[in-house]
Coordinates of C-alpha atoms in Angstrom, one line a residue:
X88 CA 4.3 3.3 -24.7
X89 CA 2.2 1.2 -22.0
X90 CA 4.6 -1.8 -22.4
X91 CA 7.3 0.6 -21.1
X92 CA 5.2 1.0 -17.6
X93 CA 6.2 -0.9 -14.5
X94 CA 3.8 -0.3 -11.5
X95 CA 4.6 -1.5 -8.3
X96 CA 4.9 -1.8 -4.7
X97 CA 7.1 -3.1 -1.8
X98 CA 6.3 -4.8 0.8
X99 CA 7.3 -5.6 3.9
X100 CA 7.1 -6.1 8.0
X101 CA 8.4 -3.1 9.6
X102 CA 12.1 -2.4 9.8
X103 CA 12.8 -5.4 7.4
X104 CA 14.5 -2.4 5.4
X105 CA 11.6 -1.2 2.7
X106 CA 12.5 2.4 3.6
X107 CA 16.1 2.3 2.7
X108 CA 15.5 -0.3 -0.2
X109 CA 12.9 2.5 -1.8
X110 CA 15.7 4.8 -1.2
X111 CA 18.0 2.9 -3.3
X112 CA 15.9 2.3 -6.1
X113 CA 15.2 5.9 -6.5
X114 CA 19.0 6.9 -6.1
X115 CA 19.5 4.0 -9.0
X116 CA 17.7 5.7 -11.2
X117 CA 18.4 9.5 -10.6
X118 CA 15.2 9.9 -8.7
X119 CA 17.0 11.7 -5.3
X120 CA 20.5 12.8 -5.3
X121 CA 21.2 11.9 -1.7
X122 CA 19.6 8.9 0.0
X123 CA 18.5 10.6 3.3
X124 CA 20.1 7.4 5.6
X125 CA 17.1 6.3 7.4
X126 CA 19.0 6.6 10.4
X127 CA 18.7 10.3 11.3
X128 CA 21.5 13.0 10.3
X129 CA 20.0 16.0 11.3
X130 CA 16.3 16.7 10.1
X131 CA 17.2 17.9 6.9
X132 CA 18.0 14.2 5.6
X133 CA 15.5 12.2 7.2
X134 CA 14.4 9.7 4.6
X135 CA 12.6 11.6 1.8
X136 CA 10.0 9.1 1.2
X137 CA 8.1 8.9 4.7
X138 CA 6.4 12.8 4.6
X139 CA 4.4 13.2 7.0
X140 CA 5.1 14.4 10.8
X141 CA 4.3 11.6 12.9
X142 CA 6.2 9.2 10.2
X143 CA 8.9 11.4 11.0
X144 CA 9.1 10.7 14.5
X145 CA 8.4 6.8 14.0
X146 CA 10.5 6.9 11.5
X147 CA 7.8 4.2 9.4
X148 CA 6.2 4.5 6.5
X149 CA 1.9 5.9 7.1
X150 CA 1.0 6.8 4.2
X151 CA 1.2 5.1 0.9
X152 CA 2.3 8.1 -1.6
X153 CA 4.0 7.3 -5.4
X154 CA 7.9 7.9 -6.8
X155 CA 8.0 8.1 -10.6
X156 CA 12.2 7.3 -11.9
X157 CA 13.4 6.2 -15.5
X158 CA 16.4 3.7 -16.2
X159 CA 17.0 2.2 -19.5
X160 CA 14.0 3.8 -21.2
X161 CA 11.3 2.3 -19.0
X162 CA 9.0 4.6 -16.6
X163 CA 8.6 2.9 -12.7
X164 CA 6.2 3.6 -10.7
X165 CA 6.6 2.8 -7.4
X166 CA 4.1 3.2 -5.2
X167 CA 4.7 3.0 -1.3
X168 CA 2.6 1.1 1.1
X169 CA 2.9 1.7 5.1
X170 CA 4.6 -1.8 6.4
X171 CA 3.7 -0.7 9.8
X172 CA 1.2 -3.6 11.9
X173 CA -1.3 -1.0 12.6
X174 CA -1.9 -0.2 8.9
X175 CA -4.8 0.9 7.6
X176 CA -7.2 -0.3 4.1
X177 CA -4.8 2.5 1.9
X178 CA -2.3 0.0 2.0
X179 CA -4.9 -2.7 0.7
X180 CA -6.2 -0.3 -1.9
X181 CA -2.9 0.2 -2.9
X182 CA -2.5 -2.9 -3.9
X183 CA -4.9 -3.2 -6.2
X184 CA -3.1 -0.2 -8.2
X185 CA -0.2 -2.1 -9.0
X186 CA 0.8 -4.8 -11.2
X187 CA 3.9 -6.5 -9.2
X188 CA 5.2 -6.0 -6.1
X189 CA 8.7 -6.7 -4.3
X190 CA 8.7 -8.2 -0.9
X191 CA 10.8 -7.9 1.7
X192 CA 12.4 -9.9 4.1
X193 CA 15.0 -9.2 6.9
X194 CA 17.6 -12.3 6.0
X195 CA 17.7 -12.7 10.5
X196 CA 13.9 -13.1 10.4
X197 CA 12.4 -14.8 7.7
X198 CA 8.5 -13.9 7.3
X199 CA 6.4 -12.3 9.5
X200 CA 2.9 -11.4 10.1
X201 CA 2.5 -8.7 8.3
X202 CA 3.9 -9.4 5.3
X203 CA 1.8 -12.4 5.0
X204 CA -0.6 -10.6 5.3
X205 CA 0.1 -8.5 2.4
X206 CA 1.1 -11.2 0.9
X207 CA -2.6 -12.6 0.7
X208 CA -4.1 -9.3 -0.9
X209 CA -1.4 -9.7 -3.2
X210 CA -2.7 -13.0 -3.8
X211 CA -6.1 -12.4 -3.8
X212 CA -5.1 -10.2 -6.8
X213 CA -2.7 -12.7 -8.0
X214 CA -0.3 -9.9 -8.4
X215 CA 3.5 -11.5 -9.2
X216 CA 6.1 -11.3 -6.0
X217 CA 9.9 -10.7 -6.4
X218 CA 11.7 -11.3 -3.2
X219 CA 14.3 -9.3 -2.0
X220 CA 16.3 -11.0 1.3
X221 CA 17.8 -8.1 2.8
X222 CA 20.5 -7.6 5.0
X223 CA 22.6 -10.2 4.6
X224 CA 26.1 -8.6 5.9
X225 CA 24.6 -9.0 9.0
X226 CA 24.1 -12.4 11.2
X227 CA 21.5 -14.2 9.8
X228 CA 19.2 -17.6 9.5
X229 CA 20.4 -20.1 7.0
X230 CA 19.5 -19.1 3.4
X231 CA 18.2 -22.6 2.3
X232 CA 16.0 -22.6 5.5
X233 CA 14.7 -18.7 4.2
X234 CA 13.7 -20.0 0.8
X235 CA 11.7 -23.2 2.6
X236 CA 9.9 -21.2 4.8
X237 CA 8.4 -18.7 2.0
X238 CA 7.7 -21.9 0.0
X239 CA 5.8 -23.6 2.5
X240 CA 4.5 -20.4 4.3
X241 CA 3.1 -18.9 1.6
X242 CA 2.8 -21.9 -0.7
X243 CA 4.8 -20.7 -3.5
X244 CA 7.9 -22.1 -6.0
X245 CA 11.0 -20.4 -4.9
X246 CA 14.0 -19.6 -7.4
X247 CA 17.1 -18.2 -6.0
X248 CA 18.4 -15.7 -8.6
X249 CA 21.6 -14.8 -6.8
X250 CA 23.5 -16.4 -3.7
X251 CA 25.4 -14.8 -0.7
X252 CA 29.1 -16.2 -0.3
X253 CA 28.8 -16.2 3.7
X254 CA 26.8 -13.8 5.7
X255 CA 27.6 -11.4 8.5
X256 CA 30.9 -12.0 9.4
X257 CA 31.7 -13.9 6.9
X258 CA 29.9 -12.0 3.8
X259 CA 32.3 -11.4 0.9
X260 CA 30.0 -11.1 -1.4
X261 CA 26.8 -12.1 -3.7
X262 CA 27.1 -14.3 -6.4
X263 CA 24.6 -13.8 -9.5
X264 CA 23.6 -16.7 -11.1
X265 CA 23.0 -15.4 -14.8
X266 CA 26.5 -14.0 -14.9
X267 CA 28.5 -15.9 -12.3
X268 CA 30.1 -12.9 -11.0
X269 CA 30.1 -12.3 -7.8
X270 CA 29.4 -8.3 -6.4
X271 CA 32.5 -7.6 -3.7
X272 CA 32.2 -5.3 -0.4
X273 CA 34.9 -2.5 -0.5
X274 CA 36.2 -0.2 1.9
X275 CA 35.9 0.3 6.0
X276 CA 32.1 0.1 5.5
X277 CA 32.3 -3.0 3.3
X278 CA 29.6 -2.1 0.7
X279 CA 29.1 -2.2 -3.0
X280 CA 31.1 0.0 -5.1
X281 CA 30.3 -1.2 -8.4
X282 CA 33.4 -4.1 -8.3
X283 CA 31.8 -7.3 -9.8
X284 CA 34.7 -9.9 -9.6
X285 CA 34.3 -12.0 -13.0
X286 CA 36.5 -14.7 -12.2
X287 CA 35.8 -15.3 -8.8
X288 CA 37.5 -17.6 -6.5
X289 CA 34.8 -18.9 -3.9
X290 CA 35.6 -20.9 -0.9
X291 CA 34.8 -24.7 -1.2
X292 CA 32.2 -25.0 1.6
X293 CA 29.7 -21.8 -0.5
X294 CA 30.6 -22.4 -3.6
X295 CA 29.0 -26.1 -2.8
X296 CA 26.0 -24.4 -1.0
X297 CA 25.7 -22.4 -4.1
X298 CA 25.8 -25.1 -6.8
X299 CA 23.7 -27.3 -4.6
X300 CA 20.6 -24.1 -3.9
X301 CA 20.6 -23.9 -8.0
X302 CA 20.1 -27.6 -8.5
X303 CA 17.8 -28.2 -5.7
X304 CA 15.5 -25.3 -6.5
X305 CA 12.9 -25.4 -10.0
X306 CA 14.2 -22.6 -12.3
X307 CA 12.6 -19.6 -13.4
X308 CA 9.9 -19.6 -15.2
X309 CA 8.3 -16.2 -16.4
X310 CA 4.7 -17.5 -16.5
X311 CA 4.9 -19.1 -13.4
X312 CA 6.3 -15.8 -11.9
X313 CA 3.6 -13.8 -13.8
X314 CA 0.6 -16.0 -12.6
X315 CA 1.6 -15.5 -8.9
X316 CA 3.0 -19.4 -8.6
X317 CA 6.4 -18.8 -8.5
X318 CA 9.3 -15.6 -6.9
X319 CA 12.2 -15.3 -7.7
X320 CA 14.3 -14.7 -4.6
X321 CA 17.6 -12.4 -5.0
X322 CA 19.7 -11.9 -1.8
X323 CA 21.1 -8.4 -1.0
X324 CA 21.5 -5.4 1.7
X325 CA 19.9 -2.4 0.3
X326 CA 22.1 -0.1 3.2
X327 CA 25.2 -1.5 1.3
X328 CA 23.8 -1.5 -2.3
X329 CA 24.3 -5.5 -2.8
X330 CA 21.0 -6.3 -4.9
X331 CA 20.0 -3.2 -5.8
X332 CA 20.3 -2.6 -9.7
X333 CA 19.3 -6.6 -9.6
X334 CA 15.9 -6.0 -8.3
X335 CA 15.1 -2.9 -10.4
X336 CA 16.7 -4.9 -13.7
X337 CA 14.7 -7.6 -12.6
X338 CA 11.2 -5.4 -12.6
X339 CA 12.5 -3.9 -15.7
X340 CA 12.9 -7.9 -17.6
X341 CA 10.4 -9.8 -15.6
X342 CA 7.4 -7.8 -14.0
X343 CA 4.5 -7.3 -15.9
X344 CA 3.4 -3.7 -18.0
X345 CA 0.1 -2.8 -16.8
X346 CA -2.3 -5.7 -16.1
X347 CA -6.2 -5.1 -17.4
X348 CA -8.4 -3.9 -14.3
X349 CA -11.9 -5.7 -13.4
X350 CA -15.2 -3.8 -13.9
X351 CA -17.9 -5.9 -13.3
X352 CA -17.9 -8.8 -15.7
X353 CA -15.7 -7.4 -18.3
X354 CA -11.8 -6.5 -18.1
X355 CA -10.9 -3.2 -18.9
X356 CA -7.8 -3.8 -21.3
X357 CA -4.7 -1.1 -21.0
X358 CA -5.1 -1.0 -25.1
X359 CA -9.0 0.4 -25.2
X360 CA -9.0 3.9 -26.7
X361 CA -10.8 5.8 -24.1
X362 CA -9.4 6.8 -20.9
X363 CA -10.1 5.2 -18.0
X364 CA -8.8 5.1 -14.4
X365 CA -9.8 4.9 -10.2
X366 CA -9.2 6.4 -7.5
X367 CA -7.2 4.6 -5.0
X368 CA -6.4 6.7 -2.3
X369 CA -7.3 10.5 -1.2
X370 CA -4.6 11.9 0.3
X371 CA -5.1 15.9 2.1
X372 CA -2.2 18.4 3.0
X373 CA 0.2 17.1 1.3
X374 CA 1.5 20.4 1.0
X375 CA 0.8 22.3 4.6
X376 CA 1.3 25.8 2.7
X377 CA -2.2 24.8 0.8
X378 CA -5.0 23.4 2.3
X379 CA -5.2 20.9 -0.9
X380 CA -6.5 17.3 -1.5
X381 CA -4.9 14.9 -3.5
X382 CA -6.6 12.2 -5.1
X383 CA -4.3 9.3 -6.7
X384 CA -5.5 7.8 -10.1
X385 CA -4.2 4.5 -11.4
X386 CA -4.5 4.8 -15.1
X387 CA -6.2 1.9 -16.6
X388 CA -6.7 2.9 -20.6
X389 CA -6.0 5.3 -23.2
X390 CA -3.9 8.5 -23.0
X391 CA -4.2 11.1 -20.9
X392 CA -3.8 14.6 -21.7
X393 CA -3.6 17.0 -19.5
X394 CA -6.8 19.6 -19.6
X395 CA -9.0 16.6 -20.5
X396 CA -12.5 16.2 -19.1
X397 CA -13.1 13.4 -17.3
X398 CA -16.6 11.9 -15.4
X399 CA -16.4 10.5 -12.0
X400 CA -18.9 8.1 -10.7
X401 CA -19.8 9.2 -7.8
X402 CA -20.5 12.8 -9.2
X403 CA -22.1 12.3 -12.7
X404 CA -20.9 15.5 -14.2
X405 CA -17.7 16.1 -15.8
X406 CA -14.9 18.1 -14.6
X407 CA -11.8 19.1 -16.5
X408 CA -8.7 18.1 -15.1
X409 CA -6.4 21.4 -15.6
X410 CA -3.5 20.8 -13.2
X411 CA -2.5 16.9 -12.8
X412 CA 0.6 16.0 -10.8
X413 CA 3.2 13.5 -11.4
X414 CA 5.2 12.3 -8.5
X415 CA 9.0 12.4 -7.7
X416 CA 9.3 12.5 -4.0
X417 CA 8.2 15.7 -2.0
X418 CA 8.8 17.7 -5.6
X419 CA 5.3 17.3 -7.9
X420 CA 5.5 18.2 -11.2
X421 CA 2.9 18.8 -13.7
X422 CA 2.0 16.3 -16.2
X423 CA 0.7 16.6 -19.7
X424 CA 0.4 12.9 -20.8
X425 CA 0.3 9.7 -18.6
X426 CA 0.1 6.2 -20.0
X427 CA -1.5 3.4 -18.6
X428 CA 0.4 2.2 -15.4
X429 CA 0.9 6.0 -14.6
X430 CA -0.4 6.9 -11.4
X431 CA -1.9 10.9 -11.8
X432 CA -2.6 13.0 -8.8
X433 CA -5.7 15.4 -9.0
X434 CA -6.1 18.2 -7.0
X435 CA -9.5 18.5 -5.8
X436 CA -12.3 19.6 -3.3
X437 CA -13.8 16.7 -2.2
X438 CA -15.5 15.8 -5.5
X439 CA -13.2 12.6 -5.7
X440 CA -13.7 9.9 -3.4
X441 CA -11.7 6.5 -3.1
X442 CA -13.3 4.0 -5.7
X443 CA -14.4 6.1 -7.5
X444 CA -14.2 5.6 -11.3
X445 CA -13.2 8.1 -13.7
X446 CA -13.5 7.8 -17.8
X447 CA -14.8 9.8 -20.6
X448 CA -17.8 8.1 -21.3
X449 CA -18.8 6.9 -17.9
X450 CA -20.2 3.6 -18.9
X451 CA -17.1 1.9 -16.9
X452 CA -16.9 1.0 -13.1
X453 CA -14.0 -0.6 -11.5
X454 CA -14.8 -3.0 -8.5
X455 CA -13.0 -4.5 -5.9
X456 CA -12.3 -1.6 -4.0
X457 CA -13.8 -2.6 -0.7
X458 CA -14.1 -1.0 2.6
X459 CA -13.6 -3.1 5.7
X460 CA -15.4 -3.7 9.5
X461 CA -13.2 -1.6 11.8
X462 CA -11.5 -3.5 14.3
X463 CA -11.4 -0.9 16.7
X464 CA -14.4 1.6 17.7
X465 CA -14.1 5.1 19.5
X466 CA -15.8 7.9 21.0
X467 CA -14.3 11.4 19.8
X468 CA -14.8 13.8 22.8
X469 CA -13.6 17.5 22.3
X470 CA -11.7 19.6 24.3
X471 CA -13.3 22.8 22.9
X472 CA -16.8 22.4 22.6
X473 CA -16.9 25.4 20.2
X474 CA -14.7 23.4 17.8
X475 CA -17.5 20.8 16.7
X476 CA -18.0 22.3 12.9
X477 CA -14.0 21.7 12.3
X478 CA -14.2 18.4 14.2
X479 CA -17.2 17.7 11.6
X480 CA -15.4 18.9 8.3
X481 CA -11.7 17.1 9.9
X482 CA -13.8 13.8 10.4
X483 CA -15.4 14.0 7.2
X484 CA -12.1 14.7 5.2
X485 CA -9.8 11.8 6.9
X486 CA -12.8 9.4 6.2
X487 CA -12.8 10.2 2.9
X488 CA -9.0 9.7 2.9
X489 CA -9.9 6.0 4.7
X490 CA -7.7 6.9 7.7
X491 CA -10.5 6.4 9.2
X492 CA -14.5 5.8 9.2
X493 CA -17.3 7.9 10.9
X494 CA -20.0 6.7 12.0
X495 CA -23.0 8.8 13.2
X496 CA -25.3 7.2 15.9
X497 CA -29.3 7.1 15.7
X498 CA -29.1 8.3 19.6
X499 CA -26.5 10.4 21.5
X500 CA -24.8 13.1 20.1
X501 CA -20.9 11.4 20.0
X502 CA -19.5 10.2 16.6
X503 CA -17.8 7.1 16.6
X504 CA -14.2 6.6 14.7
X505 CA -13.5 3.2 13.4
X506 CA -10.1 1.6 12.3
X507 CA -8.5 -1.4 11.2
X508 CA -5.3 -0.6 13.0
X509 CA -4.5 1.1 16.2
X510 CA -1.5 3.2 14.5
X511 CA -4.3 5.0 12.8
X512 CA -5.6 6.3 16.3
X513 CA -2.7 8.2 16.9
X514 CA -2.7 9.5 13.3
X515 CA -6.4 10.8 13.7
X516 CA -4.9 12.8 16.9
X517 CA -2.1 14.1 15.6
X518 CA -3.2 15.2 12.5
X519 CA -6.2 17.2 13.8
X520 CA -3.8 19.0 16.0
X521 CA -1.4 19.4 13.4
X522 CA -3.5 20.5 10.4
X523 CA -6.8 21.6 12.1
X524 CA -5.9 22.8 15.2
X525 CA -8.3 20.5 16.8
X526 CA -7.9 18.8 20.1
X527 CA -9.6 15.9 21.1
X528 CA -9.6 12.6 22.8
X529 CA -10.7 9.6 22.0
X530 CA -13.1 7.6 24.5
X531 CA -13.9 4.0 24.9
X532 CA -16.9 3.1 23.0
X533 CA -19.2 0.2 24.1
X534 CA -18.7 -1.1 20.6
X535 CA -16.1 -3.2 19.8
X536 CA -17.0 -4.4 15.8
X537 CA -19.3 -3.1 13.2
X538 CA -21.4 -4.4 10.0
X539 CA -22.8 -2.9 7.5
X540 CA -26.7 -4.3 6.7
X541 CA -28.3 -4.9 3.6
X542 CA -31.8 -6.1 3.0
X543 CA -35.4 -5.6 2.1
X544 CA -36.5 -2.1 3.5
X545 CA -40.0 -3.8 5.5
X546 CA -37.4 -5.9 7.1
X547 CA -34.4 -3.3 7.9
X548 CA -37.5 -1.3 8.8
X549 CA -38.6 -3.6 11.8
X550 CA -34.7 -4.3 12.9
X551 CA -34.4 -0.5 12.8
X552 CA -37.5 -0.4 15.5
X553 CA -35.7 -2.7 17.7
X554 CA -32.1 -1.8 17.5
X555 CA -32.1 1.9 17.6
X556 CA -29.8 2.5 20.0
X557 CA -27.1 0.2 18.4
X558 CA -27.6 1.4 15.2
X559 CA -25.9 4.6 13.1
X560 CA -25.2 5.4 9.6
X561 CA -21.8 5.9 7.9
X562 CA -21.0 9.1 5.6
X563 CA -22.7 7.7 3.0
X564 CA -25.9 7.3 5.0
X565 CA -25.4 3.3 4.9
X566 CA -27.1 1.9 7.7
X567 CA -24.3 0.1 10.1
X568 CA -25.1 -2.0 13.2
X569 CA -22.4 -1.4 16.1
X570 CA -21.9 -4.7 18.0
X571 CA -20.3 -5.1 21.5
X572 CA -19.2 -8.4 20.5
X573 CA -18.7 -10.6 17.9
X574 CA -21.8 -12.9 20.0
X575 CA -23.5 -9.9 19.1
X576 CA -23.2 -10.3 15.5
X577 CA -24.2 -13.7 15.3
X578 CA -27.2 -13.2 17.6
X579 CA -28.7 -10.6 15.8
X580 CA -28.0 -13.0 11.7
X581 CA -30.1 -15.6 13.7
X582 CA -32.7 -13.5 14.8
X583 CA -32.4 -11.8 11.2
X584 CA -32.1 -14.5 8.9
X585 CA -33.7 -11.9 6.0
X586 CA -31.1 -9.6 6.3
X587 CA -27.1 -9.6 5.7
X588 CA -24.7 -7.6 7.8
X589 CA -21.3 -7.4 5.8
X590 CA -17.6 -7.1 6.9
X591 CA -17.0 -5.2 3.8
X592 CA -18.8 -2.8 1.9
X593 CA -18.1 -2.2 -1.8
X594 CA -17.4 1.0 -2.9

């Protein structure tokens, strides 16, 4: 059943805790046996959901990839998003492939940068936020002055669902407001055993705090939470387990089953018979034993069985999808149905690109899928010169994963990288050492921004003339216009006024 499905995300700023909060949740419901501690015991329980090398060695979530558990007869998907400030569009795109998402906050810092903004592509989306504060058995800033600042900061109605009795020092405890037990820290490492005391006695000063945060606060509303207006904010430490069953109960009751997706003018409703799905992330080498290509699929409609043939947008011709891939962790397995919500991994050779748009008929396409002006631009200079066919197929294959984008100039011979973040320069390096045994550097390049143009051909035509030597075209042979500064830009839409260049490009 669809209405069984609960697709979502977490978000956060880095080291707020997502890591070891996504370990939780998949230890709560029999996902992992053994939550690798985020803080490294020996390599063979580094955490299991951060794969690849140089996450290893950060010790931060890259790459988005998806954990399937079941508790209570409901199917989550979780899908993880990099928190890291250098991430890249994956993260954005994975948004868009899910239908809630928790959000993070470290209980000593309250919100920062980047999980605002997350926070607006959630909104953009109007995708429903629970929010988790975490760490609360450590010092932190006032819990009423927590819940102001994500109501005025990101302009929503707050609801505390639970209260901590003290924190740091003082923490004995979080009371829940639905039952009005309160969930006790055991033992020399003061965590969460399961002991919920029933009868609890609370000390005057927080049970006052308490009673006075659930009068002065509107209650919980479930369309307001569903329409993006309202979180419910639940107070916790995932390293202790305080909170934990909490938020995945509360995805379970609360969050949405899959949403209906937008293709053009119409909505594509989870109930339609035919199946339907996109692409929302390429990932390659998942596996380093096989030189394979993963591309995720957010199931939108219908039922999916395995074998089925499916028609891809971008290709036109069907192709039957023999071997899909359900996600627990590093183990796949093989899937014979999915449901709407499921996320699907198909193996593939570069027929499937991100937003692209799979269905049996292929009358559908799913927008909003967009691909963004890179922040920073580079020159890719080889240390082998022998090595440029690999260089080509490596640059061509992370683009396609949206690590990064390649851009091929009119004049000169050197590609041009682009990102949105610099964390992704260092992935482009390492990976092509690691997994095509290219080395490179990266140069400065005398761009600093690029936009894509669109227009009438006479006019990009005449601009081309002009421009050549600032000019090159992506992988799909768009025409891009490399600026050295953002005066640039604007010179060239005056002196242009017939032609548009774009920040983002839809896919």
């Amino acid at each position: 059943m669809a209405s069984e499905r609960r697709t979502f995300a977490i978000i956060s700023h880095p080291d707020a805790g997502k890591t070891t909060l996504t370990e939780k949740l998949l230890l709560t419901g029999g996902a992992i046996h053994l939550a690798g501690e985020v803080k490294a015991r020996g390599q063979a329980r580094r955490a299991r959901s951060d794969w690849m090398k140089i996450e290893q060695q950060r010790g931060i979530s890259v790459t988005s990839s998806v954990m399937t558990f079941e508790r209570g007869g409901v199917t989550f998907n979780l899908l993880d998003t990099p928190g890291h400030e250098d991430f890249s569009e994956d993260t954005y795109r994975t948004l868009t492939a899910v239908d809630s998402a928790i959000m993070v906050i470290d209980a000593a810092k309250g919100i920062e940068p980047q999980t605002r903004k997350l926070f607006e592509v959630c909104r953009l989306r109007s995708v429903p936020i629970i929010t988790f504060v975490n760490k609360v058995d450590r010092e932190g800033r006032d819990p009423f002055e927590l819940l102001d600042e994500v109501a005025d900061m990101l302009a929503l109605d707050v609801c505390p669902m639970s209260w901590p009795i003290g924190m740091g020092g003082q923490f004995e405890g979080i009371l829940d407001y639905a039952t009005g037990g309160v969930a006790r820290p055991e033992g020399g490492s003061k965590e969460f055993l399961g002991t919920i005391d029933e009868d609890p006695a609370i000390p005057d000063d927080f049970a006052e705090q308490a009673e006075l945060a659930r009068e002065a606060y509107p209650d919980f509303d479930i369309e307001a939470y569903r329409g993006g207006d309202l979180t419910p904010v639940f107070f916790g430490s995932a390293l202790k387990n305080f909170g934990v069953v909490q938020m995945i109960e509360a995805i379970a009751d609360y969050a949405p089953p899959p949403r209906p997706q937008p293709a053009g003018e119409e909505l594509i409703e989870p109930g339609r018979d035919e199946v339907t799905g996109f692409i929302f992330k390429v990932q390659a080498n998942m596996d380093p034993q096989h030189r394979d290509r993963i591309a995720f699929m957010r199931l939108v409609s219908g039922t999916f069985k395995r074998g089925m043939k499916l028609t891809p947008s971008g290709l036109g011709k069907p192709i039957a999808v023999h071997s899909p891939i359900l996600f627990f962790a590093q183990d796949r397995e093989i899937a014979d149905t999915a449901e709407p919500g499921d996320i699907i991994g198909i193996p593939n050779h570069g027929t499937l690109r991100v937003g692209d748009t799979l269905s049996e008929k292929n009358d559908v396409r799913f927008t909003g899928l967009p691909n963004f002006a890179p922040e920073i631009l580079r020159r890719v200079a080889l240390k082998d010169p022998t090595k440029t066919k690999q260089l080509r197929k490596a640059l061509d294959d992370l683009s396609e994963e949206g690590v990064i984008q390649v851009f091929y100039p009119e004049i000169g011979a050197q590609w041009i990288i682009g990102v949105v973040g610099q964390l992704q320069l260092e992935v482009l390096i390492s990976r092509l050492s690691a997994e095509y045994k290219v080395e490179a550097n990266l140069e400065a390049s005398p761009f600093s921004t690029a936009r894509w143009v669109k227009g009438e051909q006479a006019a990009l035509n005449e601009f081309e003339s002009f421009n050549r030597p600032n000019l090159a075209k992506d992988r799909d042979g768009d025409m891009v216009f490399l600026a050295k500064s953002p005066w640039d830009v604007n010179y060239q839409q005056e002196k242009n006024p017939k032609l548009s260049f774009g920040t983002t490009k839809e896919r």
